[in-house]
């Protein structure tokens, strides 16, 4: 039960400010206290949840890149040290706090093509910069197949990192990080945002209007526009339910699901104007 409360608070933190989260936890604690008085429950699990997740800030809501904008950003990233970070973020939907602590031992650029079934190249999103190094929720712990473009970007990035390591020499502090600083340490949110905005500017967009987290929103938007069901998108982004996905990404999720109509048009093709009018008369 404690884990369920932790997961619920973590999911709500995506859309609520910290003060609201604190109020929700307080209301839940008092409700369970009353249930204890009535002997409906044995103990109050909320009392075990001593770490309140940081809520969403009061800044502007997130938005998503269009397909054309995403292509422009990918093109601009080709000559940037941020290339692999941006490609993997945009093509897998990983959170920025999951990308920064990612280590090479959680990245498989080969997979097992001879296995049954075959295992594609993949990245294990099992860690985060959050407290205790855990992902946002239990469902956030996932292994994602890597698109070919992401594999190529990571291969090139690993070669480039070896060159950076050679230049750093004795100053290099090996931590096995994929997206390390020039001395091997973990990048902080500020320098990631700074370098990301340089790429955004090179892509012809306004740097101050975009943050790295919006690569994840763009991932959801582009998949939804491509017709992927929300259930599958929810699994890919590590949400516990489609309700969370719809709440957090309501502006990015396609409002009309067309897959059923497309399939039925293929199975039962229209026979002409008379057929359409007959349906309308029913």
mmCIF file of C-alpha atoms in Angstrom:
data_model
loop_
_atom_site.group_PDB
_atom_site.id
_atom_site.type_symbol
_atom_site.label_atom_id
_atom_site.label_comp_id
_atom_site.label_asym_id
_atom_site.label_seq_id
_atom_site.Cartn_x
_atom_site.Cartn_y
_atom_site.Cartn_z
ATOM 1 C CA UNK A 1 0.000 0.000 0.000
ATOM 2 C CA UNK A 2 2.850 2.434 0.756
ATOM 3 C CA UNK A 3 4.239 1.939 -2.744
ATOM 4 C CA UNK A 4 0.809 2.585 -4.234
ATOM 5 C CA UNK A 5 0.555 5.895 -2.364
ATOM 6 C CA UNK A 6 4.106 6.823 -3.441
ATOM 7 C CA UNK A 7 3.277 6.011 -7.061
ATOM 8 C CA UNK A 8 0.058 8.014 -6.918
ATOM 9 C CA UNK A 9 1.806 11.082 -5.498
ATOM 10 C CA UNK A 10 4.602 10.800 -8.062
ATOM 11 C CA UNK A 11 2.114 10.675 -10.928
ATOM 12 C CA UNK A 12 0.170 13.646 -9.579
ATOM 13 C CA UNK A 13 3.454 15.562 -9.304
ATOM 14 C CA UNK A 14 3.572 15.750 -13.095
ATOM 15 C CA UNK A 15 0.585 18.097 -13.162
ATOM 16 C CA UNK A 16 0.213 19.554 -9.648
ATOM 17 C CA UNK A 17 2.290 22.062 -7.720
ATOM 18 C CA UNK A 18 4.022 20.970 -4.515
ATOM 19 C CA UNK A 19 1.585 22.788 -2.214
ATOM 20 C CA UNK A 20 -1.355 20.940 -3.781
ATOM 21 C CA UNK A 21 0.453 17.622 -3.388
ATOM 22 C CA UNK A 22 1.039 18.421 0.263
ATOM 23 C CA UNK A 23 -2.659 19.158 0.728
ATOM 24 C CA UNK A 24 -3.658 15.929 -1.001
ATOM 25 C CA UNK A 25 -1.363 13.902 1.230
ATOM 26 C CA UNK A 26 -2.776 15.651 4.298
ATOM 27 C CA UNK A 27 -6.372 14.940 3.227
ATOM 28 C CA UNK A 28 -5.560 11.288 2.582
ATOM 29 C CA UNK A 29 -3.806 10.961 5.946
ATOM 30 C CA UNK A 30 -6.803 12.421 7.801
ATOM 31 C CA UNK A 31 -9.237 10.199 5.904
ATOM 32 C CA UNK A 32 -7.287 7.083 6.853
ATOM 33 C CA UNK A 33 -7.061 8.282 10.467
ATOM 34 C CA UNK A 34 -10.851 8.358 10.575
ATOM 35 C CA UNK A 35 -10.974 4.900 9.058
ATOM 36 C CA UNK A 36 -8.642 3.711 11.836
ATOM 37 C CA UNK A 37 -10.976 5.122 14.495
ATOM 38 C CA UNK A 38 -13.799 3.106 12.919
ATOM 39 C CA UNK A 39 -11.496 0.061 12.807
ATOM 40 C CA UNK A 40 -11.736 -0.129 9.016
ATOM 41 C CA UNK A 41 -7.947 -0.222 8.608
ATOM 42 C CA UNK A 42 -5.146 -1.363 10.913
ATOM 43 C CA UNK A 43 -2.578 1.379 10.231
ATOM 44 C CA UNK A 44 -2.093 4.577 8.263
ATOM 45 C CA UNK A 45 0.258 3.904 5.351
ATOM 46 C CA UNK A 46 0.498 7.618 4.523
ATOM 47 C CA UNK A 47 2.607 8.085 7.644
ATOM 48 C CA UNK A 48 5.253 5.900 5.984
ATOM 49 C CA UNK A 49 5.413 8.207 2.941
ATOM 50 C CA UNK A 50 7.835 10.739 4.393
ATOM 51 C CA UNK A 51 9.264 11.978 1.065
ATOM 52 C CA UNK A 52 6.923 14.228 -0.874
ATOM 53 C CA UNK A 53 7.847 14.442 -4.597
ATOM 54 C CA UNK A 54 8.529 17.890 -5.997
ATOM 55 C CA UNK A 55 5.483 19.156 -7.821
ATOM 56 C CA UNK A 56 5.191 20.948 -11.096
ATOM 57 C CA UNK A 57 6.225 24.605 -11.113
ATOM 58 C CA UNK A 58 3.948 27.466 -11.907
ATOM 59 C CA UNK A 59 5.607 28.208 -15.265
ATOM 60 C CA UNK A 60 4.169 27.847 -18.737
ATOM 61 C CA UNK A 61 2.615 24.531 -19.815
ATOM 62 C CA UNK A 62 4.675 22.192 -21.975
ATOM 63 C CA UNK A 63 4.177 21.987 -25.695
ATOM 64 C CA UNK A 64 5.388 19.693 -28.454
ATOM 65 C CA UNK A 65 7.446 20.028 -31.620
ATOM 66 C CA UNK A 66 5.651 19.440 -34.878
ATOM 67 C CA UNK A 67 7.107 16.765 -37.148
ATOM 68 C CA UNK A 68 8.747 19.453 -39.303
ATOM 69 C CA UNK A 69 10.196 21.182 -36.235
ATOM 70 C CA UNK A 70 11.454 17.869 -34.853
ATOM 71 C CA UNK A 71 13.235 17.124 -38.132
ATOM 72 C CA UNK A 72 14.804 20.599 -38.020
ATOM 73 C CA UNK A 73 16.022 20.011 -34.459
ATOM 74 C CA UNK A 74 17.481 16.612 -35.376
ATOM 75 C CA UNK A 75 19.263 18.162 -38.345
ATOM 76 C CA UNK A 76 20.656 20.991 -36.199
ATOM 77 C CA UNK A 77 21.849 18.465 -33.608
ATOM 78 C CA UNK A 78 24.007 16.593 -36.131
ATOM 79 C CA UNK A 79 26.990 18.867 -35.441
ATOM 80 C CA UNK A 80 26.324 19.257 -31.705
ATOM 81 C CA UNK A 81 27.683 17.318 -28.710
ATOM 82 C CA UNK A 82 23.982 17.098 -27.738
ATOM 83 C CA UNK A 83 23.133 15.003 -30.800
ATOM 84 C CA UNK A 84 22.832 11.618 -29.050
ATOM 85 C CA UNK A 85 21.007 13.119 -26.063
ATOM 86 C CA UNK A 86 18.427 14.797 -28.292
ATOM 87 C CA UNK A 87 17.993 11.840 -30.647
ATOM 88 C CA UNK A 88 17.483 9.328 -27.823
ATOM 89 C CA UNK A 89 15.174 11.654 -25.876
ATOM 90 C CA UNK A 90 13.008 12.448 -28.888
ATOM 91 C CA UNK A 91 12.895 8.900 -30.265
ATOM 92 C CA UNK A 92 12.299 7.032 -26.972
ATOM 93 C CA UNK A 93 10.400 9.560 -24.822
ATOM 94 C CA UNK A 94 12.764 9.139 -21.862
ATOM 95 C CA UNK A 95 12.558 11.832 -19.181
ATOM 96 C CA UNK A 96 15.474 14.244 -18.887
ATOM 97 C CA UNK A 97 16.038 13.079 -15.285
ATOM 98 C CA UNK A 98 16.313 9.518 -16.637
ATOM 99 C CA UNK A 99 18.777 10.500 -19.353
ATOM 100 C CA UNK A 100 21.313 12.340 -17.224
ATOM 101 C CA UNK A 101 22.269 9.365 -14.960
ATOM 102 C CA UNK A 102 22.153 6.795 -17.803
ATOM 103 C CA UNK A 103 25.257 4.576 -17.869
ATOM 104 C CA UNK A 104 26.724 2.563 -20.719
ATOM 105 C CA UNK A 105 26.044 -0.743 -18.984
ATOM 106 C CA UNK A 106 22.319 0.007 -19.377
ATOM 107 C CA UNK A 107 22.705 0.509 -23.135
ATOM 108 C CA UNK A 108 22.798 -2.410 -25.582
ATOM 109 C CA UNK A 109 23.603 -1.262 -29.122
ATOM 110 C CA UNK A 110 23.618 -4.779 -30.571
ATOM 111 C CA UNK A 111 20.811 -6.730 -28.958
ATOM 112 C CA UNK A 112 20.428 -10.458 -29.619
ATOM 113 C CA UNK A 113 19.197 -10.846 -33.199
ATOM 114 C CA UNK A 114 19.602 -14.635 -33.090
ATOM 115 C CA UNK A 115 17.454 -15.083 -29.988
ATOM 116 C CA UNK A 116 13.869 -16.357 -30.185
ATOM 117 C CA UNK A 117 12.215 -13.932 -30.231
ATOM 118 C CA UNK A 118 14.954 -11.563 -31.385
ATOM 119 C CA UNK A 119 16.013 -8.849 -28.907
ATOM 120 C CA UNK A 120 16.623 -5.487 -30.585
ATOM 121 C CA UNK A 121 19.161 -2.871 -29.456
ATOM 122 C CA UNK A 122 17.740 -1.287 -26.339
ATOM 123 C CA UNK A 123 18.171 1.105 -23.442
ATOM 124 C CA UNK A 124 17.226 0.217 -19.864
ATOM 125 C CA UNK A 125 15.491 3.183 -18.244
ATOM 126 C CA UNK A 126 15.914 1.963 -14.701
ATOM 127 C CA UNK A 127 17.460 4.940 -12.909
ATOM 128 C CA UNK A 128 16.792 8.619 -12.311
ATOM 129 C CA UNK A 129 18.395 11.633 -10.654
ATOM 130 C CA UNK A 130 15.520 11.595 -8.150
ATOM 131 C CA UNK A 131 16.018 10.723 -4.507
ATOM 132 C CA UNK A 132 17.577 7.267 -4.028
ATOM 133 C CA UNK A 133 18.226 7.055 -7.789
ATOM 134 C CA UNK A 134 14.836 5.514 -8.506
ATOM 135 C CA UNK A 135 12.612 6.182 -11.499
ATOM 136 C CA UNK A 136 9.525 8.313 -10.998
ATOM 137 C CA UNK A 137 7.203 5.335 -10.416
ATOM 138 C CA UNK A 138 7.522 1.553 -10.602
ATOM 139 C CA UNK A 139 5.929 1.571 -14.053
ATOM 140 C CA UNK A 140 8.579 4.073 -15.184
ATOM 141 C CA UNK A 141 11.204 1.326 -14.908
ATOM 142 C CA UNK A 142 11.205 0.001 -18.466
ATOM 143 C CA UNK A 143 13.435 -1.285 -21.264
ATOM 144 C CA UNK A 144 12.932 0.436 -24.616
ATOM 145 C CA UNK A 145 13.975 -0.713 -28.069
ATOM 146 C CA UNK A 146 16.253 1.791 -29.789
ATOM 147 C CA UNK A 147 15.385 3.037 -33.288
ATOM 148 C CA UNK A 148 18.235 2.691 -35.792
ATOM 149 C CA UNK A 149 18.836 6.442 -35.811
ATOM 150 C CA UNK A 150 19.343 6.382 -32.041
ATOM 151 C CA UNK A 151 21.735 3.419 -32.296
ATOM 152 C CA UNK A 152 23.891 5.261 -34.843
ATOM 153 C CA UNK A 153 23.887 8.426 -32.724
ATOM 154 C CA UNK A 154 24.973 6.504 -29.613
ATOM 155 C CA UNK A 155 27.707 4.644 -31.508
ATOM 156 C CA UNK A 156 29.139 7.941 -32.748
ATOM 157 C CA UNK A 157 28.732 9.456 -29.297
ATOM 158 C CA UNK A 158 30.717 6.669 -27.662
ATOM 159 C CA UNK A 159 33.616 7.209 -30.089
ATOM 160 C CA UNK A 160 33.516 10.967 -29.491
ATOM 161 C CA UNK A 161 33.458 10.407 -25.732
ATOM 162 C CA UNK A 162 36.668 8.395 -25.920
ATOM 163 C CA UNK A 163 38.341 11.354 -27.619
ATOM 164 C CA UNK A 164 37.070 13.704 -24.889
ATOM 165 C CA UNK A 165 38.350 11.291 -22.260
ATOM 166 C CA UNK A 166 41.804 11.255 -23.845
ATOM 167 C CA UNK A 167 41.959 15.062 -23.803
ATOM 168 C CA UNK A 168 40.849 15.184 -20.144
ATOM 169 C CA UNK A 169 43.580 12.764 -19.116
ATOM 170 C CA UNK A 170 44.013 12.584 -15.347
ATOM 171 C CA UNK A 171 41.090 14.981 -14.837
ATOM 172 C CA UNK A 172 38.650 12.368 -16.136
ATOM 173 C CA UNK A 173 36.521 10.786 -13.403
ATOM 174 C CA UNK A 174 35.121 7.569 -14.792
ATOM 175 C CA UNK A 175 31.501 6.972 -13.786
ATOM 176 C CA UNK A 176 30.346 5.088 -16.864
ATOM 177 C CA UNK A 177 27.925 7.854 -17.806
ATOM 178 C CA UNK A 178 26.617 8.078 -21.355
ATOM 179 C CA UNK A 179 25.988 11.836 -21.277
ATOM 180 C CA UNK A 180 28.891 12.997 -19.132
ATOM 181 C CA UNK A 181 30.628 16.360 -18.801
ATOM 182 C CA UNK A 182 34.095 16.875 -20.299
ATOM 183 C CA UNK A 183 35.598 15.329 -17.155
ATOM 184 C CA UNK A 184 33.233 12.348 -16.885
ATOM 185 C CA UNK A 185 30.856 13.635 -14.204
ATOM 186 C CA UNK A 186 27.077 13.863 -14.373
ATOM 187 C CA UNK A 187 25.672 16.864 -16.211
ATOM 188 C CA UNK A 188 23.314 19.111 -14.298
ATOM 189 C CA UNK A 189 19.976 20.354 -15.517
ATOM 190 C CA UNK A 190 21.292 23.840 -16.277
ATOM 191 C CA UNK A 191 24.057 22.888 -18.688
ATOM 192 C CA UNK A 192 21.785 20.373 -20.406
ATOM 193 C CA UNK A 193 19.207 23.130 -20.932
ATOM 194 C CA UNK A 194 21.886 25.560 -22.151
ATOM 195 C CA UNK A 195 23.315 23.191 -24.767
ATOM 196 C CA UNK A 196 19.841 22.066 -25.808
ATOM 197 C CA UNK A 197 18.791 25.653 -26.463
ATOM 198 C CA UNK A 198 21.822 26.184 -28.678
ATOM 199 C CA UNK A 199 20.514 23.412 -30.907
ATOM 200 C CA UNK A 200 16.998 24.867 -30.772
ATOM 201 C CA UNK A 201 18.369 28.215 -31.944
ATOM 202 C CA UNK A 202 20.289 26.553 -34.774
ATOM 203 C CA UNK A 203 17.021 24.873 -35.827
ATOM 204 C CA UNK A 204 15.414 28.295 -36.302
ATOM 205 C CA UNK A 205 13.242 28.208 -33.160
ATOM 206 C CA UNK A 206 13.199 30.581 -30.183
ATOM 207 C CA UNK A 207 15.505 29.068 -27.517
ATOM 208 C CA UNK A 208 13.669 30.568 -24.531
ATOM 209 C CA UNK A 209 10.434 28.885 -25.551
ATOM 210 C CA UNK A 210 11.734 25.301 -25.366
ATOM 211 C CA UNK A 211 13.160 23.008 -22.684
ATOM 212 C CA UNK A 212 14.553 19.450 -22.862
ATOM 213 C CA UNK A 213 11.410 17.991 -21.234
ATOM 214 C CA UNK A 214 9.456 18.950 -24.358
ATOM 215 C CA UNK A 215 11.308 16.308 -26.348
ATOM 216 C CA UNK A 216 9.230 13.802 -24.350
ATOM 217 C CA UNK A 217 6.034 15.720 -25.117
ATOM 218 C CA UNK A 218 7.053 15.755 -28.781
ATOM 219 C CA UNK A 219 7.566 11.979 -28.690
ATOM 220 C CA UNK A 220 3.991 11.523 -27.470
ATOM 221 C CA UNK A 221 2.562 14.008 -29.958
ATOM 222 C CA UNK A 222 4.323 12.569 -32.993
ATOM 223 C CA UNK A 223 3.335 8.997 -32.107
ATOM 224 C CA UNK A 224 -0.264 10.042 -31.508
ATOM 225 C CA UNK A 225 -0.387 11.900 -34.828
ATOM 226 C CA UNK A 226 1.002 8.760 -36.436
ATOM 227 C CA UNK A 227 -1.989 6.786 -35.167
ATOM 228 C CA UNK A 228 -0.425 4.880 -32.244
ATOM 229 C CA UNK A 229 -3.051 3.937 -29.614
ATOM 230 C CA UNK A 230 -2.811 5.747 -26.303
ATOM 231 C CA UNK A 231 -2.447 2.398 -24.484
ATOM 232 C CA UNK A 232 0.858 1.755 -26.274
ATOM 233 C CA UNK A 233 2.065 5.327 -25.816
ATOM 234 C CA UNK A 234 1.293 5.040 -22.092
ATOM 235 C CA UNK A 235 3.490 1.921 -21.836
ATOM 236 C CA UNK A 236 6.354 3.583 -23.709
ATOM 237 C CA UNK A 237 6.436 6.673 -21.495
ATOM 238 C CA UNK A 238 6.176 4.596 -18.311
ATOM 239 C CA UNK A 239 2.777 5.689 -17.012
ATOM 240 C CA UNK A 240 0.725 3.422 -14.780
ATOM 241 C CA UNK A 241 -2.454 4.048 -16.774
ATOM 242 C CA UNK A 242 -3.775 5.812 -19.851
ATOM 243 C CA UNK A 243 -5.577 8.230 -17.538
ATOM 244 C CA UNK A 244 -2.214 9.656 -16.454
ATOM 245 C CA UNK A 245 -1.078 9.938 -20.076
ATOM 246 C CA UNK A 246 -4.250 11.740 -21.084
ATOM 247 C CA UNK A 247 -3.999 14.113 -18.114
ATOM 248 C CA UNK A 248 -0.333 15.007 -18.556
ATOM 249 C CA UNK A 249 -0.297 15.077 -22.352
ATOM 250 C CA UNK A 250 -3.868 16.104 -23.087
ATOM 251 C CA UNK A 251 -2.686 18.747 -25.584
ATOM 252 C CA UNK A 252 -0.460 16.251 -27.366
ATOM 253 C CA UNK A 253 -2.874 13.310 -27.602
ATOM 254 C CA UNK A 254 -4.922 13.204 -30.770
ATOM 255 C CA UNK A 255 -8.520 14.084 -29.804
ATOM 256 C CA UNK A 256 -10.094 11.762 -32.399
ATOM 257 C CA UNK A 257 -8.961 8.153 -32.643
ATOM 258 C CA UNK A 258 -9.097 7.300 -36.331
ATOM 259 C CA UNK A 259 -7.711 3.770 -36.419
ATOM 260 C CA UNK A 260 -11.122 2.092 -36.138
ATOM 261 C CA UNK A 261 -12.632 4.180 -38.926
ATOM 262 C CA UNK A 262 -9.608 3.602 -41.164
ATOM 263 C CA UNK A 263 -9.835 -0.163 -40.617
ATOM 264 C CA UNK A 264 -13.577 -0.230 -41.278
ATOM 265 C CA UNK A 265 -13.163 1.805 -44.465
ATOM 266 C CA UNK A 266 -10.754 -0.854 -45.634
ATOM 267 C CA UNK A 267 -13.003 -3.750 -44.628
ATOM 268 C CA UNK A 268 -16.272 -2.179 -45.724
ATOM 269 C CA UNK A 269 -15.432 0.293 -48.498
ATOM 270 C CA UNK A 270 -18.030 2.936 -49.334
ATOM 271 C CA UNK A 271 -20.323 1.969 -52.202
ATOM 272 C CA UNK A 272 -21.217 5.500 -53.253
ATOM 273 C CA UNK A 273 -23.457 8.380 -52.230
ATOM 274 C CA UNK A 274 -26.514 6.187 -51.828
ATOM 275 C CA UNK A 275 -24.744 4.012 -49.278
ATOM 276 C CA UNK A 276 -23.723 7.036 -47.235
ATOM 277 C CA UNK A 277 -27.205 8.565 -47.248
ATOM 278 C CA UNK A 278 -28.713 5.260 -46.187
ATOM 279 C CA UNK A 279 -26.521 5.223 -43.096
ATOM 280 C CA UNK A 280 -27.511 8.808 -42.282
ATOM 281 C CA UNK A 281 -31.195 7.864 -42.404
ATOM 282 C CA UNK A 282 -30.835 5.196 -39.713
#
